[in-house]
PDB file of C-alpha atoms in Angstrom:
ATOM      1  CA  UNK S   1     -63.800 -66.089 186.607  1.00 39.00           C
ATOM      2  CA  UNK S   2     -63.400 -66.978 182.970  1.00 43.00           C
ATOM      3  CA  UNK S   3     -63.947 -63.320 182.027  1.00 43.00           C
ATOM      4  CA  UNK S   4     -60.955 -62.026 183.983  1.00 45.00           C
ATOM      5  CA  UNK S   5     -58.303 -60.164 182.021  1.00 46.00           C
ATOM      6  CA  UNK S   6     -55.483 -62.035 183.779  1.00 60.00           C
ATOM      7  CA  UNK S   7     -54.481 -65.670 183.976  1.00 86.00           C
ATOM      8  CA  UNK S   8     -52.426 -65.867 187.181  1.00 90.00           C
ATOM      9  CA  UNK S   9     -53.116 -64.305 190.578  1.00 94.00           C
ATOM     10  CA  UNK S  10     -51.175 -64.623 193.821  1.00 96.00           C
ATOM     11  CA  UNK S  11     -51.308 -62.919 197.205  1.00 97.00           C
ATOM     12  CA  UNK S  12     -53.129 -62.950 200.533  1.00 97.00           C
ATOM     13  CA  UNK S  13     -56.333 -64.915 201.036  1.00 97.00           C
ATOM     14  CA  UNK S  14     -58.839 -65.317 203.888  1.00 97.00           C
ATOM     15  CA  UNK S  15     -62.294 -66.726 204.493  1.00 97.00           C
ATOM     16  CA  UNK S  16     -64.659 -66.012 207.438  1.00 97.00           C
ATOM     17  CA  UNK S  17     -66.226 -68.453 209.913  1.00 97.00           C
ATOM     18  CA  UNK S  18     -69.026 -70.489 208.336  1.00 96.00           C
ATOM     19  CA  UNK S  19     -67.528 -70.420 204.834  1.00 97.00           C
ATOM     20  CA  UNK S  20     -68.294 -73.327 202.498  1.00 97.00           C
ATOM     21  CA  UNK S  21     -67.377 -74.145 198.894  1.00 97.00           C
ATOM     22  CA  UNK S  22     -67.925 -77.288 196.846  1.00 97.00           C
ATOM     23  CA  UNK S  23     -66.810 -78.299 193.346  1.00 96.00           C
ATOM     24  CA  UNK S  24     -67.490 -81.471 191.386  1.00 96.00           C
ATOM     25  CA  UNK S  25     -65.035 -80.565 188.614  1.00 95.00           C
ATOM     26  CA  UNK S  26     -62.853 -77.592 189.471  1.00 95.00           C
ATOM     27  CA  UNK S  27     -62.272 -75.386 186.446  1.00 92.00           C
ATOM     28  CA  UNK S  28     -58.974 -73.843 187.524  1.00 93.00           C
ATOM     29  CA  UNK S  29     -55.934 -74.538 189.687  1.00 96.00           C
ATOM     30  CA  UNK S  30     -55.372 -73.084 193.122  1.00 97.00           C
ATOM     31  CA  UNK S  31     -52.768 -73.469 195.863  1.00 97.00           C
ATOM     32  CA  UNK S  32     -53.732 -72.332 199.378  1.00 97.00           C
ATOM     33  CA  UNK S  33     -51.173 -72.180 202.207  1.00 96.00           C
ATOM     34  CA  UNK S  34     -52.724 -71.702 205.659  1.00 96.00           C
ATOM     35  CA  UNK S  35     -51.041 -69.184 207.977  1.00 95.00           C
ATOM     36  CA  UNK S  36     -53.729 -68.698 210.661  1.00 96.00           C
ATOM     37  CA  UNK S  37     -56.949 -70.478 211.575  1.00 96.00           C
ATOM     38  CA  UNK S  38     -58.107 -73.721 209.967  1.00 96.00           C
ATOM     39  CA  UNK S  39     -59.720 -74.934 206.752  1.00 97.00           C
ATOM     40  CA  UNK S  40     -61.743 -78.124 206.417  1.00 97.00           C
ATOM     41  CA  UNK S  41     -61.055 -80.197 203.283  1.00 97.00           C
ATOM     42  CA  UNK S  42     -63.005 -83.210 201.996  1.00 97.00           C
ATOM     43  CA  UNK S  43     -61.904 -85.194 198.935  1.00 95.00           C
ATOM     44  CA  UNK S  44     -62.429 -88.827 197.908  1.00 91.00           C
ATOM     45  CA  UNK S  45     -64.392 -89.458 201.079  1.00 91.00           C
ATOM     46  CA  UNK S  46     -61.513 -88.339 203.319  1.00 92.00           C
ATOM     47  CA  UNK S  47     -61.805 -85.338 205.621  1.00 94.00           C
ATOM     48  CA  UNK S  48     -58.825 -83.326 206.861  1.00 94.00           C
ATOM     49  CA  UNK S  49     -58.394 -80.105 208.808  1.00 94.00           C
ATOM     50  CA  UNK S  50     -55.715 -77.941 207.194  1.00 95.00           C
ATOM     51  CA  UNK S  51     -53.797 -76.013 209.845  1.00 94.00           C
ATOM     52  CA  UNK S  52     -50.945 -73.452 209.689  1.00 94.00           C
ATOM     53  CA  UNK S  53     -47.897 -75.027 208.079  1.00 91.00           C
ATOM     54  CA  UNK S  54     -50.012 -77.073 205.654  1.00 93.00           C
ATOM     55  CA  UNK S  55     -51.278 -76.402 202.150  1.00 95.00           C
ATOM     56  CA  UNK S  56     -53.887 -77.449 199.617  1.00 96.00           C
ATOM     57  CA  UNK S  57     -53.525 -78.092 195.906  1.00 96.00           C
ATOM     58  CA  UNK S  58     -56.913 -77.753 194.230  1.00 97.00           C
ATOM     59  CA  UNK S  59     -56.188 -79.128 190.783  1.00 95.00           C
ATOM     60  CA  UNK S  60     -58.131 -78.548 187.596  1.00 93.00           C
ATOM     61  CA  UNK S  61     -60.790 -81.234 187.211  1.00 93.00           C
ATOM     62  CA  UNK S  62     -60.811 -82.234 190.894  1.00 95.00           C
ATOM     63  CA  UNK S  63     -63.815 -82.733 193.207  1.00 97.00           C
ATOM     64  CA  UNK S  64     -63.694 -81.474 196.802  1.00 97.00           C
ATOM     65  CA  UNK S  65     -65.393 -79.475 199.536  1.00 97.00           C
ATOM     66  CA  UNK S  66     -63.867 -76.659 201.619  1.00 98.00           C
ATOM     67  CA  UNK S  67     -65.346 -75.248 204.812  1.00 97.00           C
ATOM     68  CA  UNK S  68     -64.566 -73.333 207.987  1.00 97.00           C
ATOM     69  CA  UNK S  69     -66.313 -73.862 211.314  1.00 94.00           C
ATOM     70  CA  UNK S  70     -68.710 -71.428 212.918  1.00 92.00           C
ATOM     71  CA  UNK S  71     -66.200 -69.637 215.146  1.00 93.00           C
ATOM     72  CA  UNK S  72     -62.963 -69.691 213.148  1.00 93.00           C
ATOM     73  CA  UNK S  73     -62.052 -68.776 209.594  1.00 96.00           C
ATOM     74  CA  UNK S  74     -58.616 -68.884 208.017  1.00 97.00           C
ATOM     75  CA  UNK S  75     -56.017 -66.605 206.431  1.00 97.00           C
ATOM     76  CA  UNK S  76     -52.990 -67.362 204.349  1.00 96.00           C
ATOM     77  CA  UNK S  77     -51.602 -66.996 200.853  1.00 97.00           C
ATOM     78  CA  UNK S  78     -52.661 -68.403 197.498  1.00 97.00           C
ATOM     79  CA  UNK S  79     -51.679 -68.834 193.880  1.00 97.00           C
ATOM     80  CA  UNK S  80     -54.497 -69.218 191.349  1.00 95.00           C
ATOM     81  CA  UNK S  81     -54.208 -70.007 187.659  1.00 93.00           C
ATOM     82  CA  UNK S  82     -57.035 -69.680 185.148  1.00 88.00           C
ATOM     83  CA  UNK S  83     -55.191 -70.799 182.016  1.00 76.00           C
ATOM     84  CA  UNK S  84     -52.665 -73.350 183.253  1.00 61.00           C
ATOM     85  CA  UNK S  85     -51.368 -76.108 180.995  1.00 68.00           C
ATOM     86  CA  UNK S  86     -48.946 -77.577 183.563  1.00 79.00           C
ATOM     87  CA  UNK S  87     -49.642 -81.326 183.922  1.00 83.00           C
ATOM     88  CA  UNK S  88     -48.924 -81.219 187.661  1.00 86.00           C
ATOM     89  CA  UNK S  89     -51.786 -78.739 188.081  1.00 91.00           C
ATOM     90  CA  UNK S  90     -54.438 -81.108 186.739  1.00 90.00           C
ATOM     91  CA  UNK S  91     -55.952 -84.121 188.472  1.00 90.00           C
ATOM     92  CA  UNK S  92     -56.812 -84.858 192.086  1.00 92.00           C
ATOM     93  CA  UNK S  93     -57.052 -82.247 194.845  1.00 95.00           C
ATOM     94  CA  UNK S  94     -54.501 -82.992 197.571  1.00 94.00           C
ATOM     95  CA  UNK S  95     -53.445 -81.781 201.000  1.00 93.00           C
ATOM     96  CA  UNK S  96     -49.784 -81.181 201.830  1.00 90.00           C
ATOM     97  CA  UNK S  97     -49.898 -81.661 205.572  1.00 83.00           C
ATOM     98  CA  UNK S  98     -46.279 -80.672 206.172  1.00 77.00           C
ATOM     99  CA  UNK S  99     -44.100 -78.232 204.270  1.00 78.00           C
ATOM    100  CA  UNK S 100     -40.318 -77.932 204.362  1.00 83.00           C
ATOM    101  CA  UNK S 101     -38.306 -75.093 205.876  1.00 87.00           C
ATOM    102  CA  UNK S 102     -37.427 -73.862 202.383  1.00 88.00           C
ATOM    103  CA  UNK S 103     -41.097 -73.812 201.372  1.00 90.00           C
ATOM    104  CA  UNK S 104     -42.004 -71.986 204.581  1.00 92.00           C
ATOM    105  CA  UNK S 105     -39.408 -69.345 203.742  1.00 94.00           C
ATOM    106  CA  UNK S 106     -40.980 -68.843 200.310  1.00 95.00           C
ATOM    107  CA  UNK S 107     -44.458 -68.632 201.850  1.00 95.00           C
ATOM    108  CA  UNK S 108     -43.249 -66.013 204.320  1.00 94.00           C
ATOM    109  CA  UNK S 109     -41.604 -64.059 201.502  1.00 96.00           C
ATOM    110  CA  UNK S 110     -44.816 -64.071 199.472  1.00 97.00           C
ATOM    111  CA  UNK S 111     -46.819 -63.003 202.516  1.00 96.00           C
ATOM    112  CA  UNK S 112     -44.408 -60.151 203.254  1.00 96.00           C
ATOM    113  CA  UNK S 113     -44.414 -58.929 199.634  1.00 97.00           C
ATOM    114  CA  UNK S 114     -48.220 -58.998 199.514  1.00 96.00           C
ATOM    115  CA  UNK S 115     -48.498 -57.179 202.847  1.00 96.00           C
ATOM    116  CA  UNK S 116     -46.204 -54.329 201.752  1.00 96.00           C
ATOM    117  CA  UNK S 117     -46.859 -53.959 198.019  1.00 94.00           C
ATOM    118  CA  UNK S 118     -44.546 -51.862 195.871  1.00 94.00           C
ATOM    119  CA  UNK S 119     -43.972 -51.371 192.181  1.00 94.00           C
ATOM    120  CA  UNK S 120     -43.621 -54.784 190.533  1.00 94.00           C
ATOM    121  CA  UNK S 121     -45.302 -56.636 193.417  1.00 96.00           C
ATOM    122  CA  UNK S 122     -47.892 -58.320 191.174  1.00 94.00           C
ATOM    123  CA  UNK S 123     -45.232 -59.961 188.992  1.00 95.00           C
ATOM    124  CA  UNK S 124     -43.147 -60.989 192.009  1.00 96.00           C
ATOM    125  CA  UNK S 125     -46.144 -62.564 193.715  1.00 97.00           C
ATOM    126  CA  UNK S 126     -47.105 -64.561 190.617  1.00 95.00           C
ATOM    127  CA  UNK S 127     -43.555 -65.881 190.140  1.00 96.00           C
ATOM    128  CA  UNK S 128     -43.155 -66.872 193.800  1.00 97.00           C
ATOM    129  CA  UNK S 129     -46.652 -68.346 193.923  1.00 96.00           C
ATOM    130  CA  UNK S 130     -46.214 -70.467 190.817  1.00 95.00           C
ATOM    131  CA  UNK S 131     -42.817 -71.708 191.992  1.00 95.00           C
ATOM    132  CA  UNK S 132     -44.339 -72.670 195.331  1.00 95.00           C
ATOM    133  CA  UNK S 133     -47.196 -74.488 193.637  1.00 95.00           C
ATOM    134  CA  UNK S 134     -44.822 -76.463 191.412  1.00 92.00           C
ATOM    135  CA  UNK S 135     -42.658 -77.474 194.381  1.00 92.00           C
ATOM    136  CA  UNK S 136     -45.683 -78.585 196.394  1.00 93.00           C
ATOM    137  CA  UNK S 137     -47.124 -80.444 193.390  1.00 89.00           C
ATOM    138  CA  UNK S 138     -43.829 -82.239 192.856  1.00 84.00           C
ATOM    139  CA  UNK S 139     -43.644 -83.228 196.524  1.00 79.00           C
ATOM    140  CA  UNK S 140     -47.296 -84.194 196.912  1.00 77.00           C
ATOM    141  CA  UNK S 141     -46.725 -87.587 195.307  1.00 57.00           C
ATOM    142  CA  UNK S 142     -49.704 -87.226 192.980  1.00 45.00           C
ATOM    143  CA  UNK S 143     -47.726 -86.924 189.760  1.00 47.00           C
ATOM    144  CA  UNK S 144     -45.634 -90.040 190.250  1.00 52.00           C
ATOM    145  CA  UNK S 145     -44.657 -92.003 187.200  1.00 53.00           C
ATOM    146  CA  UNK S 146     -46.394 -95.206 186.313  1.00 46.00           C
ATOM    147  CA  UNK S 147     -43.868 -97.768 187.486  1.00 48.00           C
ATOM    148  CA  UNK S 148     -45.298-100.484 185.262  1.00 50.00           C
ATOM    149  CA  UNK S 149     -44.716 -98.488 182.078  1.00 66.00           C
ATOM    150  CA  UNK S 150     -41.095 -98.932 181.008  1.00 76.00           C
ATOM    151  CA  UNK S 151     -41.085 -96.049 178.516  1.00 80.00           C
ATOM    152  CA  UNK S 152     -42.660 -93.585 180.972  1.00 78.00           C
ATOM    153  CA  UNK S 153     -40.248 -94.719 183.673  1.00 85.00           C
ATOM    154  CA  UNK S 154     -37.211 -94.129 181.473  1.00 88.00           C
ATOM    155  CA  UNK S 155     -38.533 -90.774 180.274  1.00 87.00           C
ATOM    156  CA  UNK S 156     -39.189 -89.585 183.835  1.00 86.00           C
ATOM    157  CA  UNK S 157     -35.604 -90.234 184.979  1.00 90.00           C
ATOM    158  CA  UNK S 158     -34.122 -88.932 181.729  1.00 92.00           C
ATOM    159  CA  UNK S 159     -36.006 -85.652 182.127  1.00 90.00           C
ATOM    160  CA  UNK S 160     -34.905 -85.347 185.760  1.00 90.00           C
ATOM    161  CA  UNK S 161     -31.293 -85.836 184.678  1.00 94.00           C
ATOM    162  CA  UNK S 162     -31.714 -83.336 181.850  1.00 94.00           C
ATOM    163  CA  UNK S 163     -33.135 -80.706 184.223  1.00 92.00           C
ATOM    164  CA  UNK S 164     -30.401 -81.323 186.815  1.00 94.00           C
ATOM    165  CA  UNK S 165     -27.678 -80.755 184.208  1.00 96.00           C
ATOM    166  CA  UNK S 166     -29.382 -77.587 182.971  1.00 95.00           C
ATOM    167  CA  UNK S 167     -29.605 -76.271 186.539  1.00 94.00           C
ATOM    168  CA  UNK S 168     -25.833 -76.682 186.931  1.00 95.00           C
ATOM    169  CA  UNK S 169     -24.781 -75.306 183.558  1.00 94.00           C
ATOM    170  CA  UNK S 170     -22.853 -72.416 185.114  1.00 95.00           C
ATOM    171  CA  UNK S 171     -20.902 -74.561 187.578  1.00 95.00           C
ATOM    172  CA  UNK S 172     -17.812 -76.753 187.327  1.00 94.00           C
ATOM    173  CA  UNK S 173     -19.675 -79.826 188.583  1.00 95.00           C
ATOM    174  CA  UNK S 174     -19.352 -82.957 186.494  1.00 94.00           C
ATOM    175  CA  UNK S 175     -22.394 -85.016 185.525  1.00 95.00           C
ATOM    176  CA  UNK S 176     -21.579 -87.778 188.027  1.00 95.00           C
ATOM    177  CA  UNK S 177     -21.592 -85.267 190.889  1.00 95.00           C
ATOM    178  CA  UNK S 178     -24.765 -83.579 189.624  1.00 95.00           C
ATOM    179  CA  UNK S 179     -26.572 -86.899 189.327  1.00 94.00           C
ATOM    180  CA  UNK S 180     -25.736 -87.907 192.909  1.00 93.00           C
ATOM    181  CA  UNK S 181     -28.784 -85.906 194.033  1.00 88.00           C
ATOM    182  CA  UNK S 182     -31.080 -88.195 191.995  1.00 89.00           C
ATOM    183  CA  UNK S 183     -32.051 -91.449 193.763  1.00 86.00           C
ATOM    184  CA  UNK S 184     -30.888 -93.801 191.006  1.00 90.00           C
ATOM    185  CA  UNK S 185     -27.386 -94.979 190.178  1.00 93.00           C
ATOM    186  CA  UNK S 186     -25.315 -93.164 187.581  1.00 94.00           C
ATOM    187  CA  UNK S 187     -25.412 -96.235 185.346  1.00 94.00           C
ATOM    188  CA  UNK S 188     -29.206 -96.475 185.468  1.00 94.00           C
ATOM    189  CA  UNK S 189     -29.677 -92.752 184.815  1.00 95.00           C
ATOM    190  CA  UNK S 190     -27.200 -92.790 181.931  1.00 96.00           C
ATOM    191  CA  UNK S 191     -29.015 -95.765 180.390  1.00 95.00           C
ATOM    192  CA  UNK S 192     -32.407 -94.037 180.614  1.00 95.00           C
ATOM    193  CA  UNK S 193     -30.930 -90.801 179.251  1.00 96.00           C
ATOM    194  CA  UNK S 194     -29.350 -92.594 176.289  1.00 95.00           C
ATOM    195  CA  UNK S 195     -32.600 -94.456 175.589  1.00 94.00           C
ATOM    196  CA  UNK S 196     -34.703 -91.265 175.510  1.00 94.00           C
ATOM    197  CA  UNK S 197     -32.290 -88.748 173.970  1.00 95.00           C
ATOM    198  CA  UNK S 198     -29.836 -90.894 172.025  1.00 95.00           C
ATOM    199  CA  UNK S 199     -26.683 -89.552 173.682  1.00 94.00           C
ATOM    200  CA  UNK S 200     -25.000 -89.646 177.090  1.00 96.00           C
ATOM    201  CA  UNK S 201     -25.503 -87.136 179.938  1.00 96.00           C
ATOM    202  CA  UNK S 202     -21.852 -86.097 179.592  1.00 96.00           C
ATOM    203  CA  UNK S 203     -22.270 -85.411 175.895  1.00 96.00           C
ATOM    204  CA  UNK S 204     -25.407 -83.387 176.601  1.00 96.00           C
ATOM    205  CA  UNK S 205     -23.625 -81.320 179.262  1.00 97.00           C
ATOM    206  CA  UNK S 206     -20.796 -80.440 176.867  1.00 96.00           C
ATOM    207  CA  UNK S 207     -23.169 -79.549 174.034  1.00 96.00           C
ATOM    208  CA  UNK S 208     -25.384 -77.487 176.362  1.00 96.00           C
ATOM    209  CA  UNK S 209     -22.385 -75.505 177.645  1.00 97.00           C
ATOM    210  CA  UNK S 210     -21.165 -74.815 174.111  1.00 97.00           C
ATOM    211  CA  UNK S 211     -24.666 -73.817 173.015  1.00 96.00           C
ATOM    212  CA  UNK S 212     -24.820 -71.318 175.887  1.00 96.00           C
ATOM    213  CA  UNK S 213     -21.294 -70.140 175.041  1.00 97.00           C
ATOM    214  CA  UNK S 214     -22.430 -69.380 171.476  1.00 96.00           C
ATOM    215  CA  UNK S 215     -25.292 -67.306 172.825  1.00 95.00           C
ATOM    216  CA  UNK S 216     -22.978 -65.366 175.133  1.00 96.00           C
ATOM    217  CA  UNK S 217     -20.486 -64.779 172.327  1.00 96.00           C
ATOM    218  CA  UNK S 218     -23.160 -63.276 170.080  1.00 95.00           C
ATOM    219  CA  UNK S 219     -25.417 -61.510 172.592  1.00 95.00           C
ATOM    220  CA  UNK S 220     -22.987 -60.127 175.168  1.00 94.00           C
ATOM    221  CA  UNK S 221     -19.687 -58.280 175.278  1.00 93.00           C
ATOM    222  CA  UNK S 222     -18.165 -60.812 177.672  1.00 95.00           C
ATOM    223  CA  UNK S 223     -14.573 -61.729 176.944  1.00 96.00           C
ATOM    224  CA  UNK S 224     -13.778 -65.329 176.061  1.00 96.00           C
ATOM    225  CA  UNK S 225     -12.144 -65.719 179.472  1.00 97.00           C
ATOM    226  CA  UNK S 226     -15.282 -64.394 181.182  1.00 96.00           C
ATOM    227  CA  UNK S 227     -17.461 -66.840 179.225  1.00 97.00           C
ATOM    228  CA  UNK S 228     -15.182 -69.741 180.112  1.00 97.00           C
ATOM    229  CA  UNK S 229     -15.441 -68.969 183.823  1.00 96.00           C
ATOM    230  CA  UNK S 230     -19.188 -68.224 183.550  1.00 96.00           C
ATOM    231  CA  UNK S 231     -19.731 -71.775 182.312  1.00 96.00           C
ATOM    232  CA  UNK S 232     -17.520 -73.403 184.936  1.00 95.00           C
ATOM    233  CA  UNK S 233     -14.455 -74.186 182.839  1.00 96.00           C
ATOM    234  CA  UNK S 234     -11.215 -74.299 184.863  1.00 93.00           C
ATOM    235  CA  UNK S 235      -9.214 -72.520 182.139  1.00 95.00           C
ATOM    236  CA  UNK S 236      -9.821 -70.566 178.942  1.00 96.00           C
ATOM    237  CA  UNK S 237      -7.735 -73.127 177.056  1.00 96.00           C
ATOM    238  CA  UNK S 238      -9.984 -75.982 178.160  1.00 96.00           C
ATOM    239  CA  UNK S 239     -13.050 -74.033 177.054  1.00 97.00           C
ATOM    240  CA  UNK S 240     -11.537 -73.049 173.695  1.00 96.00           C
ATOM    241  CA  UNK S 241     -10.453 -76.625 172.970  1.00 96.00           C
ATOM    242  CA  UNK S 242     -13.922 -78.003 173.732  1.00 96.00           C
ATOM    243  CA  UNK S 243     -15.605 -75.218 171.769  1.00 97.00           C
ATOM    244  CA  UNK S 244     -13.441 -75.818 168.712  1.00 96.00           C
ATOM    245  CA  UNK S 245     -14.081 -79.565 168.830  1.00 96.00           C
ATOM    246  CA  UNK S 246     -17.818 -78.998 168.504  1.00 95.00           C
ATOM    247  CA  UNK S 247     -18.090 -75.738 166.558  1.00 95.00           C
ATOM    248  CA  UNK S 248     -15.143 -76.484 164.224  1.00 95.00           C
ATOM    249  CA  UNK S 249     -13.769 -73.000 164.923  1.00 96.00           C
ATOM    250  CA  UNK S 250     -12.400 -71.049 167.858  1.00 96.00           C
ATOM    251  CA  UNK S 251     -14.631 -68.850 170.043  1.00 96.00           C
ATOM    252  CA  UNK S 252     -13.095 -65.690 168.593  1.00 95.00           C
ATOM    253  CA  UNK S 253     -13.615 -66.933 165.021  1.00 96.00           C
ATOM    254  CA  UNK S 254     -17.233 -67.778 165.830  1.00 95.00           C
ATOM    255  CA  UNK S 255     -17.856 -64.289 167.240  1.00 94.00           C
ATOM    256  CA  UNK S 256     -16.320 -62.596 164.178  1.00 91.00           C
ATOM    257  CA  UNK S 257     -18.139 -64.836 161.692  1.00 87.00           C
ATOM    258  CA  UNK S 258     -21.633 -64.351 163.144  1.00 81.00           C
TER     259      UNK S 258
END
């Protein structure tokens, strides 16, 4: 495997009855989502049968055994990475015994794309597969923060807040509304954010919007009004006022100068 000329593979996968595989220190990362049949999984002395609607995360460095029984194999989809640096993809092999409706939709989409390949299918499969793997890794509970480490705890919630704000950059949602989806109070999240980054979530949101506005001003032909609405500002005047406060010049002056 280490001689392959690619690093990420995703698509359909199946194994026949009587299949068996064992690893004491898995060299790669692999996600397997079962669609038909069953796959036996043994890790840390625990044995589970993975059925349709469940998935496996075989992380780099993990020890496990996979097997199928004598009269039934399995088929499904997979994502495999041979040069993955993602922290969530290293550690213990885990079973996700129940997936959400949204995850099932993504699995079905990947299966459909792999079953009817067209131009660009390889790239689409890799992107869907990696996204699925990250979602399952996040939900598996195996990359939880160490609750007894104050610095790690603060950093974890600060990063979650940071990512939530970034994901809503092109909306008119305020930070308080965005942070409602995170299971900590606004005050706690703001304190962790300030501790890690040195400024408030609100300040970060404003600076991130203006940073994106600068990019749009220089790299696109969007009008200033279009940019204001693209970034969720209620009016062009509000956008221009906020831009000038940070950039020390108007949006039009910034575009002409650079």
